[in-house]
mmCIF file of C-alpha atoms in Angstrom:
data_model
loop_
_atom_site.group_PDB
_atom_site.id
_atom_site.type_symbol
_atom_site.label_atom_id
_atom_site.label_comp_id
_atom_site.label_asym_id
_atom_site.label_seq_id
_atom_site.Cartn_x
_atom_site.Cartn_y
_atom_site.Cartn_z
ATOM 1 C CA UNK A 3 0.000 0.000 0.000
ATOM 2 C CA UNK A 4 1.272 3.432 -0.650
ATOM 3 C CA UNK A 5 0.888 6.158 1.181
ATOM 4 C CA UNK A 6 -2.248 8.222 -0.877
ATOM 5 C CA UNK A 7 -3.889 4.944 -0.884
ATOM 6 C CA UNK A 8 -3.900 4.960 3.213
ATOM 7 C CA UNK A 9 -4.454 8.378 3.160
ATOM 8 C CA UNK A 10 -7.399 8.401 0.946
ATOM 9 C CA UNK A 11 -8.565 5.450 3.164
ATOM 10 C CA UNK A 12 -8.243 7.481 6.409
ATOM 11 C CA UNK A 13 -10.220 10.335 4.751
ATOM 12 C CA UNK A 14 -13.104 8.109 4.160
ATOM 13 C CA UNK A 15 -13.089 6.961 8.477
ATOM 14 C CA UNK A 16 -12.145 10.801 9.041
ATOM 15 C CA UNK A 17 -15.721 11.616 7.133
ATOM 16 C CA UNK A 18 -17.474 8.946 9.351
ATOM 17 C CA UNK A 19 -15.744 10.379 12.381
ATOM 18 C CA UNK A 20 -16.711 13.951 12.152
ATOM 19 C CA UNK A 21 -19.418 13.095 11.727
ATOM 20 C CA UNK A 22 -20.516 10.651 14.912
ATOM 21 C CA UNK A 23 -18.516 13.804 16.895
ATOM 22 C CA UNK A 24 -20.873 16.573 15.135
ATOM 23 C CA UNK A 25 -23.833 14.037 16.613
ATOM 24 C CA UNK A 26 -22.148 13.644 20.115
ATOM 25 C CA UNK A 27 -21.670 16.965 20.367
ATOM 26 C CA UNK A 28 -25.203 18.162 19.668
ATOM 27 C CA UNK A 29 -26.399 14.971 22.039
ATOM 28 C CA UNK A 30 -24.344 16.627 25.048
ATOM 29 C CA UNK A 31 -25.786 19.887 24.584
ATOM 30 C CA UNK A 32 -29.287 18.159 24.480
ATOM 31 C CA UNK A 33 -28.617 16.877 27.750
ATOM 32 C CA UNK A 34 -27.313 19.843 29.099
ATOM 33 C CA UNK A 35 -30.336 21.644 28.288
ATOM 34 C CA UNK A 36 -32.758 18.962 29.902
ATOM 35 C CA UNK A 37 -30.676 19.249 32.736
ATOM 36 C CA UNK A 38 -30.541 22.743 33.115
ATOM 37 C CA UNK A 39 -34.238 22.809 31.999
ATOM 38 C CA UNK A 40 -35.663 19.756 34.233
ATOM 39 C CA UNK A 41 -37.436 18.402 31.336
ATOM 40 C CA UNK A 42 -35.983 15.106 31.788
ATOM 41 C CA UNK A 43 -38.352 13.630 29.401
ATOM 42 C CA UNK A 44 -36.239 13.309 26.478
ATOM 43 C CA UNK A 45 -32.954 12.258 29.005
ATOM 44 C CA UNK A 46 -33.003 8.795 28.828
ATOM 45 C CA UNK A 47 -33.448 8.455 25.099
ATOM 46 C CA UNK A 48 -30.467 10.507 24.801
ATOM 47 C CA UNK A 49 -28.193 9.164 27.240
ATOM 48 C CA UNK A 50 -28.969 6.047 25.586
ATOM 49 C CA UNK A 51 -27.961 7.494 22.325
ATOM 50 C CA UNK A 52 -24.887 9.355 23.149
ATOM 51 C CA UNK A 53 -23.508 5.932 24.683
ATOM 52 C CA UNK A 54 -24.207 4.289 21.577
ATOM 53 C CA UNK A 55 -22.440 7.186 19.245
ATOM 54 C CA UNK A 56 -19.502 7.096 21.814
ATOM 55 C CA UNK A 57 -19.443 3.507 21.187
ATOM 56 C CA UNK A 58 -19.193 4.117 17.316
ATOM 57 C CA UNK A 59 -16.628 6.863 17.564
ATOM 58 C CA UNK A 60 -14.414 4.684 19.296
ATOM 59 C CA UNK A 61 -14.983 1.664 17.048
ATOM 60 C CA UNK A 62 -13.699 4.167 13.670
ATOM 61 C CA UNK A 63 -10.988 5.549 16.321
ATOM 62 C CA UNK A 64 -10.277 1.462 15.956
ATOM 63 C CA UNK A 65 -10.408 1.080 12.410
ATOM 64 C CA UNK A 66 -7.925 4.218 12.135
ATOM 65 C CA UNK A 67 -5.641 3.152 14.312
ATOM 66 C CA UNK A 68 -5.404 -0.383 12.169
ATOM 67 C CA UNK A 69 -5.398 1.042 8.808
ATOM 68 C CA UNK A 70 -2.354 3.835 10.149
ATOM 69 C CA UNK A 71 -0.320 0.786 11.878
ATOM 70 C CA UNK A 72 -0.933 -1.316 8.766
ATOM 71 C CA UNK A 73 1.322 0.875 6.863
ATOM 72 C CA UNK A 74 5.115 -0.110 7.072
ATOM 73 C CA UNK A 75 6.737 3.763 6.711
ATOM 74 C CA UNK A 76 10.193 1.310 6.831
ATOM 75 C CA UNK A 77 9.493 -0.661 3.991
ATOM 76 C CA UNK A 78 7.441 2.137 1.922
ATOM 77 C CA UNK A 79 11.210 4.274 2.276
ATOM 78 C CA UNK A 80 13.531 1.576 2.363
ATOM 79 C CA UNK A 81 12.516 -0.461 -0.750
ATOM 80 C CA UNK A 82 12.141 2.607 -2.970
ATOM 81 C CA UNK A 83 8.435 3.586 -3.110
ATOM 82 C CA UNK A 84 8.814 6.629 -1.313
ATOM 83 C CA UNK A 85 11.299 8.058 -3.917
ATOM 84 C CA UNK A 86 8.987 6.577 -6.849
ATOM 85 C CA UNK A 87 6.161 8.859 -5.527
ATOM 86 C CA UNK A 88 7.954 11.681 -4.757
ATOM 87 C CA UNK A 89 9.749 11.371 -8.101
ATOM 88 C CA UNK A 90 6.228 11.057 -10.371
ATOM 89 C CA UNK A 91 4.273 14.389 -8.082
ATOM 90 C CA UNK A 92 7.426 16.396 -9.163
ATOM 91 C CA UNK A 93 6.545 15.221 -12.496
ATOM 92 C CA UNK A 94 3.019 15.907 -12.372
ATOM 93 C CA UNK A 95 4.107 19.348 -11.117
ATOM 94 C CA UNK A 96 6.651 20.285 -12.965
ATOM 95 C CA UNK A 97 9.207 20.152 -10.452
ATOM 96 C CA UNK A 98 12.905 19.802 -11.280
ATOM 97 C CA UNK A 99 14.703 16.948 -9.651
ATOM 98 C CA UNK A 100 17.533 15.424 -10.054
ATOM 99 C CA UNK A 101 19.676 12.338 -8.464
ATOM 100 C CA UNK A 102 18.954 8.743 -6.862
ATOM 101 C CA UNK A 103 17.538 7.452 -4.036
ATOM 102 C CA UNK A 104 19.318 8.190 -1.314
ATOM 103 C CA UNK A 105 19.883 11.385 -2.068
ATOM 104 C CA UNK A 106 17.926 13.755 -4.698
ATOM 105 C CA UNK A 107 18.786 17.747 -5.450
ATOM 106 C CA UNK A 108 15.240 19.552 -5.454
ATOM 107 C CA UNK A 109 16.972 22.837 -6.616
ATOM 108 C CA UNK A 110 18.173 24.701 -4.499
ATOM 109 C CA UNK A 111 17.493 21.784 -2.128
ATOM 110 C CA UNK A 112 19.527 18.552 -1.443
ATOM 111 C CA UNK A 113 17.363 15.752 0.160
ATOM 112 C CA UNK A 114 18.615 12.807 1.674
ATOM 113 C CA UNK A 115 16.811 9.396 2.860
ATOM 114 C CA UNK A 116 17.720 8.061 5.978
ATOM 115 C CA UNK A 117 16.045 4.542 6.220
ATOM 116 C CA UNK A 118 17.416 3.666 9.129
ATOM 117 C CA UNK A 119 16.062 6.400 11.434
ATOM 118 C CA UNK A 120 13.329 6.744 9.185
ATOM 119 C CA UNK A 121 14.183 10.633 8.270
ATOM 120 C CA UNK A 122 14.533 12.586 5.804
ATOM 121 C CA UNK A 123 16.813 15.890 5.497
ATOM 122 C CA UNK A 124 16.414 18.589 3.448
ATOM 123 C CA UNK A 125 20.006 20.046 3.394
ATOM 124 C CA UNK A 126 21.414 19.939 6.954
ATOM 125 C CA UNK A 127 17.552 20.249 8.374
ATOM 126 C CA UNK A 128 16.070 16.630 9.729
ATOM 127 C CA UNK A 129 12.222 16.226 9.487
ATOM 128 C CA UNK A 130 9.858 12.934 10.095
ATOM 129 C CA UNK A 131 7.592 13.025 6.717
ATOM 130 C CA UNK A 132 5.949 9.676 5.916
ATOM 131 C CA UNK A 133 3.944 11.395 2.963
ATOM 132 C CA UNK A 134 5.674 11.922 -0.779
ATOM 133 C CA UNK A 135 3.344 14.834 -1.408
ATOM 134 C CA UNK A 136 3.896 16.574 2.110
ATOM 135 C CA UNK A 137 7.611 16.648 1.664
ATOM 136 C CA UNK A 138 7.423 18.237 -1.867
ATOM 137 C CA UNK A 139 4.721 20.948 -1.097
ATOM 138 C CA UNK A 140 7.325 21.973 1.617
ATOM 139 C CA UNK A 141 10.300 21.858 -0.725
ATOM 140 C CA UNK A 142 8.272 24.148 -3.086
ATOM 141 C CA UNK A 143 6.817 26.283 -0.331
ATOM 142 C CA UNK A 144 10.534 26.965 0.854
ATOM 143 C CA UNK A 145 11.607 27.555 -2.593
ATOM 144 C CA UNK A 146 8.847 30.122 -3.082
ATOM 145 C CA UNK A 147 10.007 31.824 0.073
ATOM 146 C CA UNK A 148 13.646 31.919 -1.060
ATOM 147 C CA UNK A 149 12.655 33.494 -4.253
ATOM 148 C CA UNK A 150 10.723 36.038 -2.842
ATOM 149 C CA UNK A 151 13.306 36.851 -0.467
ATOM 150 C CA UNK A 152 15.265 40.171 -1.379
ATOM 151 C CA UNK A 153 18.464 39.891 -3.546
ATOM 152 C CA UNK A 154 20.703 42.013 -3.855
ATOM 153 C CA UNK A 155 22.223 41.527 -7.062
ATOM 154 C CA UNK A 156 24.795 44.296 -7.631
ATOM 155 C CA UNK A 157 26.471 43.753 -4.339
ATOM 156 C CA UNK A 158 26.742 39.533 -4.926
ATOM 157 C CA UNK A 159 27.956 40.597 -8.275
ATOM 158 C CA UNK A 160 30.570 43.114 -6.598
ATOM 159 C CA UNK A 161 31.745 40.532 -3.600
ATOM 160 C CA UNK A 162 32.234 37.701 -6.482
ATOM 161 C CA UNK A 163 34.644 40.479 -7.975
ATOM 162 C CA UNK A 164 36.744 41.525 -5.214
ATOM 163 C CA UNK A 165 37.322 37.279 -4.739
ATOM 164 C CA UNK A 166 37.823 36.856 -8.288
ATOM 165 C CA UNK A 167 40.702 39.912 -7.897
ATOM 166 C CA UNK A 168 42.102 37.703 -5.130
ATOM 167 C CA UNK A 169 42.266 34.437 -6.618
ATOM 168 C CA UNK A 170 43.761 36.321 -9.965
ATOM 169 C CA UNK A 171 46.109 37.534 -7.368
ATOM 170 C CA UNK A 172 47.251 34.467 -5.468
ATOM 171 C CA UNK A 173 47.666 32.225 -8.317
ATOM 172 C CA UNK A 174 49.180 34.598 -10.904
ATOM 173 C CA UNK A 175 46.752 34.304 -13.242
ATOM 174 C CA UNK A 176 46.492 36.536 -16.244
ATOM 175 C CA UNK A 177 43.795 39.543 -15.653
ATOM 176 C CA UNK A 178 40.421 38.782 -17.146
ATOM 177 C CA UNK A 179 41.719 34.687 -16.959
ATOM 178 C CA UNK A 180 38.440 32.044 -16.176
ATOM 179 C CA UNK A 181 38.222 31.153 -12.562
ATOM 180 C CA UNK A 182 36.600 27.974 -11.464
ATOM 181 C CA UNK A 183 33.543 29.577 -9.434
ATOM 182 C CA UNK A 184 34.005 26.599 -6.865
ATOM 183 C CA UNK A 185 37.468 28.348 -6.037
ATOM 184 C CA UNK A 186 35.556 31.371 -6.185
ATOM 185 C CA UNK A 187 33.357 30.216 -3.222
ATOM 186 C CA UNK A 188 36.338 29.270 -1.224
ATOM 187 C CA UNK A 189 37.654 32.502 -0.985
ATOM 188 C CA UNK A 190 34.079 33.742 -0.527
ATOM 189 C CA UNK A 191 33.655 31.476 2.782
ATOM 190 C CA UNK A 192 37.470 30.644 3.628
ATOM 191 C CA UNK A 193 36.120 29.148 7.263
ATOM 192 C CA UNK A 194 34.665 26.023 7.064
ATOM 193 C CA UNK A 195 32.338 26.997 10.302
ATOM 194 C CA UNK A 196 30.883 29.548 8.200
ATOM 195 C CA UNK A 197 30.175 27.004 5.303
ATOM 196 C CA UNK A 198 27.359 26.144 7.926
ATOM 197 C CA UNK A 199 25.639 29.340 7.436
ATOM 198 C CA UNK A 200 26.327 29.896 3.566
ATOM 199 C CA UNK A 201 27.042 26.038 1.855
ATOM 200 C CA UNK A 202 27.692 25.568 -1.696
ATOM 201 C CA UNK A 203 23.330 25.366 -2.561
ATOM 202 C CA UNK A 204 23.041 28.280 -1.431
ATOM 203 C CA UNK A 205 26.164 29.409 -3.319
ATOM 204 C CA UNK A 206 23.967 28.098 -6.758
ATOM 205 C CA UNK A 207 21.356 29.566 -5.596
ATOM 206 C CA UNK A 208 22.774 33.409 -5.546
ATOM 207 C CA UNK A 209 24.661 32.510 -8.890
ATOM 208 C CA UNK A 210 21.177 31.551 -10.378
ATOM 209 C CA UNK A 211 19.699 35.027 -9.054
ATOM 210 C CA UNK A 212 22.526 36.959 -10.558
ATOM 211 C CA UNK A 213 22.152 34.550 -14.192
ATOM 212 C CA UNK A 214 18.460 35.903 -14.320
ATOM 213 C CA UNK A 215 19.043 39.690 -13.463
ATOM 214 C CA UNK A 216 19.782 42.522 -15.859
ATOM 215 C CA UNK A 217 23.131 43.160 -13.927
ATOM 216 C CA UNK A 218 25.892 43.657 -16.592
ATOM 217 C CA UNK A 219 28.382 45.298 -14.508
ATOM 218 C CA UNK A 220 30.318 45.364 -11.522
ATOM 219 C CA UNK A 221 30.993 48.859 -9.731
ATOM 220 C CA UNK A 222 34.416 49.333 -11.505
ATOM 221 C CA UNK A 223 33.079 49.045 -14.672
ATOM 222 C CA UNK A 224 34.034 45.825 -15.593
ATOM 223 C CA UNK A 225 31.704 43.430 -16.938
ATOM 224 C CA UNK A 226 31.603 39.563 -15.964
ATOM 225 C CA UNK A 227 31.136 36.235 -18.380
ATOM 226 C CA UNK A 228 29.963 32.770 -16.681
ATOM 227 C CA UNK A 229 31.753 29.794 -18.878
ATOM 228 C CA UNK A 230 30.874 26.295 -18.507
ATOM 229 C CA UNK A 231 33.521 22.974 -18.721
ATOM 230 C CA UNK A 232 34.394 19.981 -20.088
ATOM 231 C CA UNK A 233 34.394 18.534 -16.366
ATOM 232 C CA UNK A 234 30.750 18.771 -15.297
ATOM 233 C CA UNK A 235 32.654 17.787 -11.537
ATOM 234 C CA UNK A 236 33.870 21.446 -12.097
ATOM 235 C CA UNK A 237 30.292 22.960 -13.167
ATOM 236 C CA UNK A 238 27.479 24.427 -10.547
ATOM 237 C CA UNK A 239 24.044 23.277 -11.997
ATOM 238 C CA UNK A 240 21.405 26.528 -11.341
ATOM 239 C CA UNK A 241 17.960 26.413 -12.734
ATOM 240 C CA UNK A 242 17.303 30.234 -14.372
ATOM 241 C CA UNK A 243 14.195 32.163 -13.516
ATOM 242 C CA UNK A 244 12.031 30.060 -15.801
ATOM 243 C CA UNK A 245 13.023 26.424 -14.567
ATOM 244 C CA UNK A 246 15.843 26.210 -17.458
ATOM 245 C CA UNK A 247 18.587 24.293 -16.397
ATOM 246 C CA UNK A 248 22.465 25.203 -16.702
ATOM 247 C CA UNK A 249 25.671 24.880 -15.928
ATOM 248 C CA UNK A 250 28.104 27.030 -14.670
ATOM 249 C CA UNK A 251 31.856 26.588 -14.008
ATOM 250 C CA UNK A 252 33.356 29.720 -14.155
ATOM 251 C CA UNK A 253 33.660 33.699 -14.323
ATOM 252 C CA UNK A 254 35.571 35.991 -15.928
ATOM 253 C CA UNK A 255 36.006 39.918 -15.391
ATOM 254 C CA UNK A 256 36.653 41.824 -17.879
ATOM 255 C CA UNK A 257 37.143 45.512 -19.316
#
């Protein structure tokens, strides 16, 4: 059983549950009434009938509790159905994806499968998510945030200059030589405890935003070029502003 088949299954005993709690709820406040009243006419009729419904809710509390413990989450994750899901709702949604299971890139996302303690992590983040379609909606939903987020596009542009200008620097490279934007992020984030707070997605992520702007130029005057490689090891895969995919290796300033 997947998981939309239990779920669809639990919808049908949710239906039947809200409703036997609409009809114990408007049982109690019939007795509450003849109480309060002292028209205790109607009271044993409807004690009588709100111990039946209570018996009924707790037989579909039953029923739910069966159909929920009847799914093996282990099994669903560990031998691959999981991923297959996931995999086809990105398709139906047009969502890119990349990779194999364990470990996928939602872009800018990397999401890894941990069978054992039955996790999932969505880059350094661990969440419990037994549902395929509940882990992509909050991929997307955190994608849509990012995107929305301010970007400042002339000062990335500007800070991937002045490390360009050192790399040039400390390797003697020619002026206006290609630089391997990976080395460019080194120099970028030097620390590795500040890789934590800025990792190589993210990285991809900025590099997309600045591939989809209308920034030409850096502050100096110089304009930059993005050039891809023979090694796509080398290459930083970004998805442009309308889900195109590319890849990047490295940037050149010139006058």
């Amino acid at each position: 059983m997947d998981y939309e088949t239990m779920y669809q299954a639990y919808q049908a005993l949710e239906k039947s549950l809200k409703d036997k709690l609409k009809g114990l709820t408007k049982l109690q406040k019939a007795l509450g009434k003849e109480l309060e009243s002292g028209e205790l006419k109607s009271f044993p009729k409807d004690i009588a009938a709100t111990q039946s419904t209570t018996s009924e809710v707790s037989e579909v509390l039953k029923e739910i509790e069966h159909l929920v413990s009847g799914f093996d989450a282990r099994a669903y994750m560990e031998q691959g159905y999981y991923a297959t899901q996931m995999l086809d709702i990105c398709d139906e949604q047009g969502i890119d994806v990349i990779g194999e299971f364990p470990m996928y890139e939602m872009f800018p996302f990397t999401v890894r499968f941990d069978v054992e303690n039955q996790e999932i992590s969505i880059d350094r983040k661990k969440i419990m998510c037994a549902r395929p379609a509940s882990l992509v909606s909050r991929i997307q939903n955190s994608r849509d945030k990012l995107m929305k987020a301010s970007f400042n596009a002339s000062q990335f542009a500007n800070e991937l200059a002045n490390a360009y200008d050192l790399v040039i620097l400390a390797s003697n490279k020619q002026p206006e030589s290609d630089v391997y934007l990976q080395t460019i992020y080194k120099y970028l984030v030097p620390m590795s405890r500040f890789k934590k707070d800025y990792d190589q997605q993210s990285f991809a992520f900025d590099l997309a935003r600045l591939f989809s702007s209308d920034m030409t130029e850096v502050k100096d005057g110089r304009s930059y070029q993005f050039g891809p490689s023979r090694n796509n090891k080398k290459a930083i895969r970004i998805l442009d502003h309308e889900g195109h995919e590319h890849f990047l290796a490295t940037i050149r300033f010139f006058s």
